[in-house]
Tab-separated table of C-alpha atoms in Angstrom:
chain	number	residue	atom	x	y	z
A	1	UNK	CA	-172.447	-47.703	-120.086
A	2	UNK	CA	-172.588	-49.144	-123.625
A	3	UNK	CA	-176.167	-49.198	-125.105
A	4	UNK	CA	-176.490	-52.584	-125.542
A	5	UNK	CA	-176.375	-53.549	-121.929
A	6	UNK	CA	-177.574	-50.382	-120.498
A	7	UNK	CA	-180.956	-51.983	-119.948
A	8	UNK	CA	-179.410	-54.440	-117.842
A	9	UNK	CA	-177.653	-51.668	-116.017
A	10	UNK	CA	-180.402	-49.816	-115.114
A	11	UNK	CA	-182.294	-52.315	-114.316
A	12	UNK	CA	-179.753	-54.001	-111.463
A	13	UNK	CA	-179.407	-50.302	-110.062
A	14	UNK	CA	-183.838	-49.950	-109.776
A	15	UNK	CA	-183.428	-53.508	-107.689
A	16	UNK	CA	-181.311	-51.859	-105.013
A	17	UNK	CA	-183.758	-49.424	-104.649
A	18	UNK	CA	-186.799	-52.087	-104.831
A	19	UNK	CA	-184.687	-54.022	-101.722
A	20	UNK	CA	-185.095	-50.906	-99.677
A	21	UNK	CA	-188.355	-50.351	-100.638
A	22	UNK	CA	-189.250	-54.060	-99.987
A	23	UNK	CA	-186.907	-54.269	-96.190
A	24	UNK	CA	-189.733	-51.803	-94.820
A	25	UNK	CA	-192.990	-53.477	-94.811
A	26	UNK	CA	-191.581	-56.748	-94.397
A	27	UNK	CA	-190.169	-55.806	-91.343
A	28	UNK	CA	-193.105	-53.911	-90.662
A	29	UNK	CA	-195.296	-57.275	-90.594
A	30	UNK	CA	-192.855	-58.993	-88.206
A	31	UNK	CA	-192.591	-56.277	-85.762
A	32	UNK	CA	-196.232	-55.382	-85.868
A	33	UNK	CA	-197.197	-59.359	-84.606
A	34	UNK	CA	-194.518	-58.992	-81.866
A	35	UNK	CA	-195.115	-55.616	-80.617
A	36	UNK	CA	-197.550	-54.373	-81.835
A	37	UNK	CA	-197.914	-50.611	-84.227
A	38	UNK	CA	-196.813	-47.908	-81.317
A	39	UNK	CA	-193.709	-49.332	-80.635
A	40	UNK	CA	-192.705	-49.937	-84.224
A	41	UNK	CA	-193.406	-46.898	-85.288
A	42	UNK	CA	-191.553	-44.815	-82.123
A	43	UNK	CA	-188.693	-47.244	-83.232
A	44	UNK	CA	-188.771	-46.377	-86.759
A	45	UNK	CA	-188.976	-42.157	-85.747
A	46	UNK	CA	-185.414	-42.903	-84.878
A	47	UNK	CA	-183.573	-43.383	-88.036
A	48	UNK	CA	-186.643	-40.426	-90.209
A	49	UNK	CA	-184.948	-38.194	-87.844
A	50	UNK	CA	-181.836	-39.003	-87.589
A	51	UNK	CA	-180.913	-39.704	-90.609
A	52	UNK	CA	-181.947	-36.275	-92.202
A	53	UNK	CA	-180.380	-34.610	-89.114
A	54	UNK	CA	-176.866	-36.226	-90.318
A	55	UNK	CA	-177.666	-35.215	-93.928
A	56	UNK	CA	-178.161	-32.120	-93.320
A	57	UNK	CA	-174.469	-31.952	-91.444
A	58	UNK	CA	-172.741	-33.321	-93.882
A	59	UNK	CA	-170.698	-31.156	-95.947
A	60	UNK	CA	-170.316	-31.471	-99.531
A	61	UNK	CA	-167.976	-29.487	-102.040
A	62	UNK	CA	-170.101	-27.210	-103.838
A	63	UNK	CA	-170.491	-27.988	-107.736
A	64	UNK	CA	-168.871	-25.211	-110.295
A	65	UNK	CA	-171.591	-24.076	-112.195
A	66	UNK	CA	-171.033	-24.715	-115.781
A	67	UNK	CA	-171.464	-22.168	-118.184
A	68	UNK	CA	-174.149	-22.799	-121.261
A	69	UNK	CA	-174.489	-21.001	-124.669
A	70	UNK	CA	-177.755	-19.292	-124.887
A	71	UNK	CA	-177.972	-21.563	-128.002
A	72	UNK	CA	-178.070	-24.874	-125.817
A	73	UNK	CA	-180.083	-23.970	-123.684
A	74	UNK	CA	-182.674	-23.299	-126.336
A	75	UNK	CA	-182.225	-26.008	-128.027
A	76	UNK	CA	-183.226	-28.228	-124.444
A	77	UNK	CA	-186.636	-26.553	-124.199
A	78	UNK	CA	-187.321	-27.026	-127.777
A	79	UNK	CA	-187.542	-30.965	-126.439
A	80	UNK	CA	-190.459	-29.985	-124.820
A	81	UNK	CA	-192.284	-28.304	-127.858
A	82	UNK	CA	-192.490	-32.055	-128.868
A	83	UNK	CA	-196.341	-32.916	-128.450
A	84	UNK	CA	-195.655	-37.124	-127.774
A	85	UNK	CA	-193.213	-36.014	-125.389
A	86	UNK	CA	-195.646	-33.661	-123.652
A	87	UNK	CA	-198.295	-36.342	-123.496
A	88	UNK	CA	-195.869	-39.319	-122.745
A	89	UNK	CA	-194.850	-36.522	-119.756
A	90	UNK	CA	-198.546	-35.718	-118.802
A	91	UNK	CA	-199.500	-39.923	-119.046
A	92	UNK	CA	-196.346	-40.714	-116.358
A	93	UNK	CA	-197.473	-38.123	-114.234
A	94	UNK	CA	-200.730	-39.485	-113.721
A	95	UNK	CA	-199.345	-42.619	-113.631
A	96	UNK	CA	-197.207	-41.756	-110.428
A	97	UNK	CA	-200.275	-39.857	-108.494
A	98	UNK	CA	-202.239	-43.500	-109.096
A	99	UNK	CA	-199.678	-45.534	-107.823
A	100	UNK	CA	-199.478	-43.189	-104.862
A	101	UNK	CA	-202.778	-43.424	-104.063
A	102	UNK	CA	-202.867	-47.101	-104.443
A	103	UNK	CA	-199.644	-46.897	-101.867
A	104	UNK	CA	-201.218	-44.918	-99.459
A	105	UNK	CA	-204.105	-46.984	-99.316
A	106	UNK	CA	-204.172	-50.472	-100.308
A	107	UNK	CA	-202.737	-51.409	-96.709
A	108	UNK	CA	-206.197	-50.053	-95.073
A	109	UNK	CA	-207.782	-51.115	-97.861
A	110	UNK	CA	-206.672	-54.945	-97.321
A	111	UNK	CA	-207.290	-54.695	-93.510
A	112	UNK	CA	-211.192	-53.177	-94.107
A	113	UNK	CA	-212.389	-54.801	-97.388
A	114	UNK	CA	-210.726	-58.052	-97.048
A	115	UNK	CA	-210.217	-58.223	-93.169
A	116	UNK	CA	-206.956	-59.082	-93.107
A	117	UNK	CA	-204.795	-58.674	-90.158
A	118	UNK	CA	-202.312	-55.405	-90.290
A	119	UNK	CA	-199.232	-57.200	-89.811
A	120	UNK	CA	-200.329	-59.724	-92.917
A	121	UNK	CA	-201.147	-56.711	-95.198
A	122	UNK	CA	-197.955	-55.108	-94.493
A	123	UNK	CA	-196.676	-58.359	-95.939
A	124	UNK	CA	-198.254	-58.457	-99.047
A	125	UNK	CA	-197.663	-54.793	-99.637
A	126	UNK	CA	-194.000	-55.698	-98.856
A	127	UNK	CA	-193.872	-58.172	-101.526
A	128	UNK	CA	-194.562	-55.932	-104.811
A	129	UNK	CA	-191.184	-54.300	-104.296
A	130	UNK	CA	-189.609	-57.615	-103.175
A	131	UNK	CA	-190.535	-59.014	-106.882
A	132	UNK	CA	-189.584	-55.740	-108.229
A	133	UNK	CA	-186.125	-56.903	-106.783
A	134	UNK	CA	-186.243	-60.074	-109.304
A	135	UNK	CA	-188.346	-58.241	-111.996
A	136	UNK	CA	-185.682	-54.965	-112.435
A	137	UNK	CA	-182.783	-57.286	-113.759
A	138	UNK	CA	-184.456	-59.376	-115.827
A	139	UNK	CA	-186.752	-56.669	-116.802
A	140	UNK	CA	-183.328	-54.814	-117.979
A	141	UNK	CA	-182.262	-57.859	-120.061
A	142	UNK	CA	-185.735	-57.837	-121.749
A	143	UNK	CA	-184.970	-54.152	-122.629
A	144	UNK	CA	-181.671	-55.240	-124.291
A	145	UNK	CA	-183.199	-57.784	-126.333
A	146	UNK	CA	-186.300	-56.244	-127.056
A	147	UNK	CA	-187.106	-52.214	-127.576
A	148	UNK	CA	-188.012	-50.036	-124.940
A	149	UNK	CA	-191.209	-49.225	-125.797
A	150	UNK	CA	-193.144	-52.903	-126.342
A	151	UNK	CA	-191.402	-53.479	-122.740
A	152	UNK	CA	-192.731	-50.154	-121.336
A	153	UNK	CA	-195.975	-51.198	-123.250
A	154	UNK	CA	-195.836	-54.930	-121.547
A	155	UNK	CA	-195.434	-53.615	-118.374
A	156	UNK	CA	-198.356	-50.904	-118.299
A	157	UNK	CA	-200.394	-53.366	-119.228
A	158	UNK	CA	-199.516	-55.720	-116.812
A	159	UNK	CA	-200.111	-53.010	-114.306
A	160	UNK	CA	-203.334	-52.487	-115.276
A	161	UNK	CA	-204.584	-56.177	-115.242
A	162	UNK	CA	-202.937	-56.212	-111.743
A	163	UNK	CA	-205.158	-53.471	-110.371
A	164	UNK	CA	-208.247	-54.331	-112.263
A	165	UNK	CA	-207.852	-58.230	-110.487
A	166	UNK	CA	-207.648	-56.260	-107.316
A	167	UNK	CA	-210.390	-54.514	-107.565
């Protein structure tokens, strides 16, 4: 991918993913009003064990492994002796074990704190990755036109406004 639109690459291939993401709570919230959690969630067993069951049956050819210099491979860690890398590493981590959290329980915490009805929260936790869908591309044309960095900078910050509003 040339580097000039490599932004917008990447950021049409993290919408895919944010549709997937998105197609499960939204059709969470419209099964839950109709049926009601137990049978949604017996229905949804099917595929998380099926699908890994055909994964795992599936055979693949195995990958040659490709021989490295001792001098390459040395020069890889030697990324990590790099202390903005370590804390840019370190910063992202924590980052992901937040958003986790805020995953795992923002769904409760909208049904409990707010008292809003399951099938509703599932909704509006279903539409974060749905605007993720329209964010990723443009997001990725942004990049193009403007660094990496003030974007990644824009969009922390955004993040953090978003949670503190929640809050």
């Amino acid at each position: 991918i040339p580097p000039r639109i490599r932004g917008r690459a990447l950021g049409v291939f993290n919408s895919a993913g944010a549709f997937g993401i998105a197609l499960g709570p939204i059709a969470l919230s419209v099964f839950l009003g109709v049926w009601g959690w137990r049978p949604v969630y017996l229905l949804w067993s099917i595929p998380a064990f099926l699908i890994p069951w055909l994964l795992l049956r599936l055979r693949l050819p195995t990958p040659k492994p490709q021989s490295r210099s001792r001098d390459e491979s040395a020069s890889e860690f030697q990324i990590l002796r790099n202390v903005s890398l370590i804390i840019l590493l370190a910063l992202l981590g924590a980052r992901a074990v937040a958003g986790n959290v805020i995953n795992t329980y923002i769904t409760p915490y909208f049904v409990d704190v707010w008292s809003i009805d399951p099938a509703t929260a599932s909704l509006i936790f279903g539409i974060r990755p749905l605007m993720a869908l329209c964010a990723s591309p443009m997001g990725g044309v942004m990049v193009d036109r403007i660094s990496e960095k003030v974007w990644m900078m824009i969009g922390l910050i955004a993040q953090i406004i978003s949670i503190m509003v929640i809050a």
